[in-house]
Amino acid sequence: TGIAGGITEMKLSFSDGVGVFEYINGDGKGAVRFGFGHHEYGEFPTSKYFGDQIGKPAGYPYKISANGAWTSPDVLEVRVFSLSNFIGNFWIRFAFGGDSVRMKFSNHSEWFFNEFKGNSVGRMI
């Protein structure tokens, strides 16, 4: 019911040691692949973050790596690292219970990933 990250819909899927966090927010659809026990490398699904000059969008997506781990039977933590112009990261903690999922975002970066902070609660379908 809260809207951390401006996320209105999300989906998690898992296959062969890799997870995918798909979402829809104000920027549209996005997806981040993350590894269990390893990093998955890719691009963050937006090109609005700053490039060589602060205040001017790069016009290309940041390169990222991401990994995840089940820290308890009902808690998944995913960390996303920027590997491009600016170094930083954010993590998401998914806590599952009953028919709900709680998402807590923590941002450890400047000038980017700023929409990924706060808490949300959603219903699993």
PDB file of C-alpha atoms in Angstrom:
ATOM      1  CA  THR A   1       0.000   0.000   0.000  1.00  0.00           C
ATOM      2  CA  GLY A   2       2.992   2.319   0.445  1.00  0.00           C
ATOM      3  CA  ILE A   3       4.910   3.107  -2.721  1.00  0.00           C
ATOM      4  CA  ALA A   4       8.665   2.897  -2.153  1.00  0.00           C
ATOM      5  CA  GLY A   5      10.495   3.359  -5.418  1.00  0.00           C
ATOM      6  CA  GLY A   6       7.221   4.501  -6.987  1.00  0.00           C
ATOM      7  CA  ILE A   7       6.581   0.815  -7.604  1.00  0.00           C
ATOM      8  CA  THR A   8       2.986  -0.022  -8.432  1.00  0.00           C
ATOM      9  CA  GLU A   9       3.550  -3.656  -9.462  1.00  0.00           C
ATOM     10  CA  MET A  10       6.361  -6.139  -8.958  1.00  0.00           C
ATOM     11  CA  LYS A  11       7.214  -9.749  -9.627  1.00  0.00           C
ATOM     12  CA  LEU A  12      10.005 -12.021  -8.433  1.00  0.00           C
ATOM     13  CA  SER A  13      11.012 -15.131 -10.362  1.00  0.00           C
ATOM     14  CA  PHE A  14      13.784 -17.681  -9.807  1.00  0.00           C
ATOM     15  CA  SER A  15      15.555 -20.203 -12.044  1.00  0.00           C
ATOM     16  CA  ASP A  16      18.955 -21.934 -11.980  1.00  0.00           C
ATOM     17  CA  GLY A  17      20.643 -19.780  -9.320  1.00  0.00           C
ATOM     18  CA  VAL A  18      19.331 -16.493 -10.752  1.00  0.00           C
ATOM     19  CA  GLY A  19      16.494 -14.263  -9.624  1.00  0.00           C
ATOM     20  CA  VAL A  20      14.718 -11.509 -11.509  1.00  0.00           C
ATOM     21  CA  PHE A  21      13.026  -8.533  -9.855  1.00  0.00           C
ATOM     22  CA  GLU A  22      10.557  -7.045 -12.350  1.00  0.00           C
ATOM     23  CA  TYR A  23       8.648  -3.879 -11.524  1.00  0.00           C
ATOM     24  CA  ILE A  24       6.598  -1.018 -12.874  1.00  0.00           C
ATOM     25  CA  ASN A  25       7.176   2.503 -11.527  1.00  0.00           C
ATOM     26  CA  GLY A  26       6.941   6.071 -12.831  1.00  0.00           C
ATOM     27  CA  ASP A  27       9.721   5.344 -15.347  1.00  0.00           C
ATOM     28  CA  GLY A  28       7.847   2.359 -16.797  1.00  0.00           C
ATOM     29  CA  LYS A  29       8.794  -1.314 -16.710  1.00  0.00           C
ATOM     30  CA  GLY A  30      12.138  -2.406 -15.326  1.00  0.00           C
ATOM     31  CA  ALA A  31      13.898  -5.622 -14.412  1.00  0.00           C
ATOM     32  CA  VAL A  32      17.046  -6.459 -12.474  1.00  0.00           C
ATOM     33  CA  ARG A  33      18.652  -9.913 -12.611  1.00  0.00           C
ATOM     34  CA  PHE A  34      20.533 -11.051  -9.510  1.00  0.00           C
ATOM     35  CA  GLY A  35      22.571 -14.120  -8.702  1.00  0.00           C
ATOM     36  CA  PHE A  36      22.538 -16.374  -5.679  1.00  0.00           C
ATOM     37  CA  GLY A  37      26.157 -16.942  -4.635  1.00  0.00           C
ATOM     38  CA  HIS A  38      27.416 -14.853  -7.559  1.00  0.00           C
ATOM     39  CA  HIS A  39      26.810 -11.505  -9.239  1.00  0.00           C
ATOM     40  CA  GLU A  40      24.722 -11.078 -12.356  1.00  0.00           C
ATOM     41  CA  TYR A  41      25.895  -8.233 -14.586  1.00  0.00           C
ATOM     42  CA  GLY A  42      23.686  -6.040 -16.727  1.00  0.00           C
ATOM     43  CA  GLU A  43      22.325  -2.548 -17.177  1.00  0.00           C
ATOM     44  CA  PHE A  44      19.980  -0.655 -14.905  1.00  0.00           C
ATOM     45  CA  PRO A  45      16.706  -0.018 -16.769  1.00  0.00           C
ATOM     46  CA  THR A  46      16.851   3.780 -16.980  1.00  0.00           C
ATOM     47  CA  SER A  47      19.075   6.331 -18.684  1.00  0.00           C
ATOM     48  CA  LYS A  48      18.060   9.343 -16.580  1.00  0.00           C
ATOM     49  CA  TYR A  49      20.972   9.243 -14.123  1.00  0.00           C
ATOM     50  CA  PHE A  50      23.868  11.686 -14.490  1.00  0.00           C
ATOM     51  CA  GLY A  51      26.789  11.036 -16.804  1.00  0.00           C
ATOM     52  CA  ASP A  52      30.161  12.781 -16.773  1.00  0.00           C
ATOM     53  CA  GLN A  53      28.545  15.998 -15.564  1.00  0.00           C
ATOM     54  CA  ILE A  54      26.311  16.194 -12.497  1.00  0.00           C
ATOM     55  CA  GLY A  55      22.977  17.655 -13.510  1.00  0.00           C
ATOM     56  CA  LYS A  56      23.112  16.314 -17.067  1.00  0.00           C
ATOM     57  CA  PRO A  57      21.562  12.871 -17.755  1.00  0.00           C
ATOM     58  CA  ALA A  58      23.988  10.331 -19.167  1.00  0.00           C
ATOM     59  CA  GLY A  59      21.535   9.198 -21.837  1.00  0.00           C
ATOM     60  CA  TYR A  60      22.586   5.571 -21.335  1.00  0.00           C
ATOM     61  CA  PRO A  61      21.876   3.011 -18.608  1.00  0.00           C
ATOM     62  CA  TYR A  62      24.375   2.438 -15.807  1.00  0.00           C
ATOM     63  CA  LYS A  63      26.198  -0.879 -15.760  1.00  0.00           C
ATOM     64  CA  ILE A  64      25.313  -2.869 -12.643  1.00  0.00           C
ATOM     65  CA  SER A  65      25.968  -6.076 -10.802  1.00  0.00           C
ATOM     66  CA  ALA A  66      23.441  -7.608  -8.415  1.00  0.00           C
ATOM     67  CA  ASN A  67      23.266 -10.498  -6.007  1.00  0.00           C
ATOM     68  CA  GLY A  68      20.737 -11.874  -3.572  1.00  0.00           C
ATOM     69  CA  ALA A  69      20.482 -14.188  -0.589  1.00  0.00           C
ATOM     70  CA  TRP A  70      17.763 -15.713   1.548  1.00  0.00           C
ATOM     71  CA  THR A  71      18.688 -14.489   5.030  1.00  0.00           C
ATOM     72  CA  SER A  72      15.856 -16.525   6.571  1.00  0.00           C
ATOM     73  CA  PRO A  73      13.112 -18.749   5.132  1.00  0.00           C
ATOM     74  CA  ASP A  74      10.834 -15.761   4.520  1.00  0.00           C
ATOM     75  CA  VAL A  75      13.343 -12.929   3.899  1.00  0.00           C
ATOM     76  CA  LEU A  76      15.168 -12.253   0.622  1.00  0.00           C
ATOM     77  CA  GLU A  77      17.769  -9.492   0.368  1.00  0.00           C
ATOM     78  CA  VAL A  78      18.948  -8.182  -2.998  1.00  0.00           C
ATOM     79  CA  ARG A  79      21.807  -5.728  -3.462  1.00  0.00           C
ATOM     80  CA  VAL A  80      22.366  -3.727  -6.670  1.00  0.00           C
ATOM     81  CA  PHE A  81      25.762  -2.105  -7.328  1.00  0.00           C
ATOM     82  CA  SER A  82      26.471   0.656  -9.856  1.00  0.00           C
ATOM     83  CA  LEU A  83      29.607   0.024 -11.924  1.00  0.00           C
ATOM     84  CA  SER A  84      29.395   3.139 -14.108  1.00  0.00           C
ATOM     85  CA  ASN A  85      30.077   6.840 -13.706  1.00  0.00           C
ATOM     86  CA  PHE A  86      29.317   6.905  -9.999  1.00  0.00           C
ATOM     87  CA  ILE A  87      29.840   4.155  -7.450  1.00  0.00           C
ATOM     88  CA  GLY A  88      26.988   3.293  -5.115  1.00  0.00           C
ATOM     89  CA  ASN A  89      24.392   0.693  -4.331  1.00  0.00           C
ATOM     90  CA  PHE A  90      20.972   0.039  -2.950  1.00  0.00           C
ATOM     91  CA  TRP A  91      19.427  -3.006  -1.383  1.00  0.00           C
ATOM     92  CA  ILE A  92      15.938  -4.361  -1.137  1.00  0.00           C
ATOM     93  CA  ARG A  93      14.694  -6.534   1.685  1.00  0.00           C
ATOM     94  CA  PHE A  94      11.631  -8.601   0.790  1.00  0.00           C
ATOM     95  CA  ALA A  95       9.838 -10.070   3.840  1.00  0.00           C
ATOM     96  CA  PHE A  96       7.080 -12.549   3.026  1.00  0.00           C
ATOM     97  CA  GLY A  97       4.233 -13.421   5.372  1.00  0.00           C
ATOM     98  CA  GLY A  98       0.741 -14.728   4.753  1.00  0.00           C
ATOM     99  CA  ASP A  99      -0.483 -13.120   1.536  1.00  0.00           C
ATOM    100  CA  SER A 100       1.691 -10.010   1.844  1.00  0.00           C
ATOM    101  CA  VAL A 101       5.217  -8.931   1.029  1.00  0.00           C
ATOM    102  CA  ARG A 102       7.009  -6.024   2.669  1.00  0.00           C
ATOM    103  CA  MET A 103       9.740  -4.253   0.737  1.00  0.00           C
ATOM    104  CA  LYS A 104      12.334  -2.098   2.449  1.00  0.00           C
ATOM    105  CA  PHE A 105      14.721  -0.129   0.238  1.00  0.00           C
ATOM    106  CA  SER A 106      17.994   1.332   1.476  1.00  0.00           C
ATOM    107  CA  ASN A 107      19.967   3.614  -0.828  1.00  0.00           C
ATOM    108  CA  HIS A 108      23.733   4.088  -0.444  1.00  0.00           C
ATOM    109  CA  SER A 109      24.485   6.387  -3.354  1.00  0.00           C
ATOM    110  CA  GLU A 110      24.479  10.042  -4.284  1.00  0.00           C
ATOM    111  CA  TRP A 111      22.761  11.511  -7.312  1.00  0.00           C
ATOM    112  CA  PHE A 112      21.178   8.241  -8.479  1.00  0.00           C
ATOM    113  CA  PHE A 113      18.951   5.368  -7.308  1.00  0.00           C
ATOM    114  CA  ASN A 114      17.207   8.077  -5.248  1.00  0.00           C
ATOM    115  CA  GLU A 115      13.747   6.691  -5.973  1.00  0.00           C
ATOM    116  CA  PHE A 116      14.741   3.411  -4.316  1.00  0.00           C
ATOM    117  CA  LYS A 117      14.300   4.207  -0.647  1.00  0.00           C
ATOM    118  CA  GLY A 118      11.530   3.726   1.879  1.00  0.00           C
ATOM    119  CA  ASN A 119       9.069   0.949   2.620  1.00  0.00           C
ATOM    120  CA  SER A 120       6.125  -0.664   0.841  1.00  0.00           C
ATOM    121  CA  VAL A 121       3.639  -3.394   1.579  1.00  0.00           C
ATOM    122  CA  GLY A 122       1.872  -5.332  -1.125  1.00  0.00           C
ATOM    123  CA  ARG A 123      -0.419  -8.284  -1.558  1.00  0.00           C
ATOM    124  CA  MET A 124       0.804 -11.449  -3.225  1.00  0.00           C
ATOM    125  CA  ILE A 125      -1.368 -12.776  -6.032  1.00  0.00           C
TER     126      ILE A 125
END
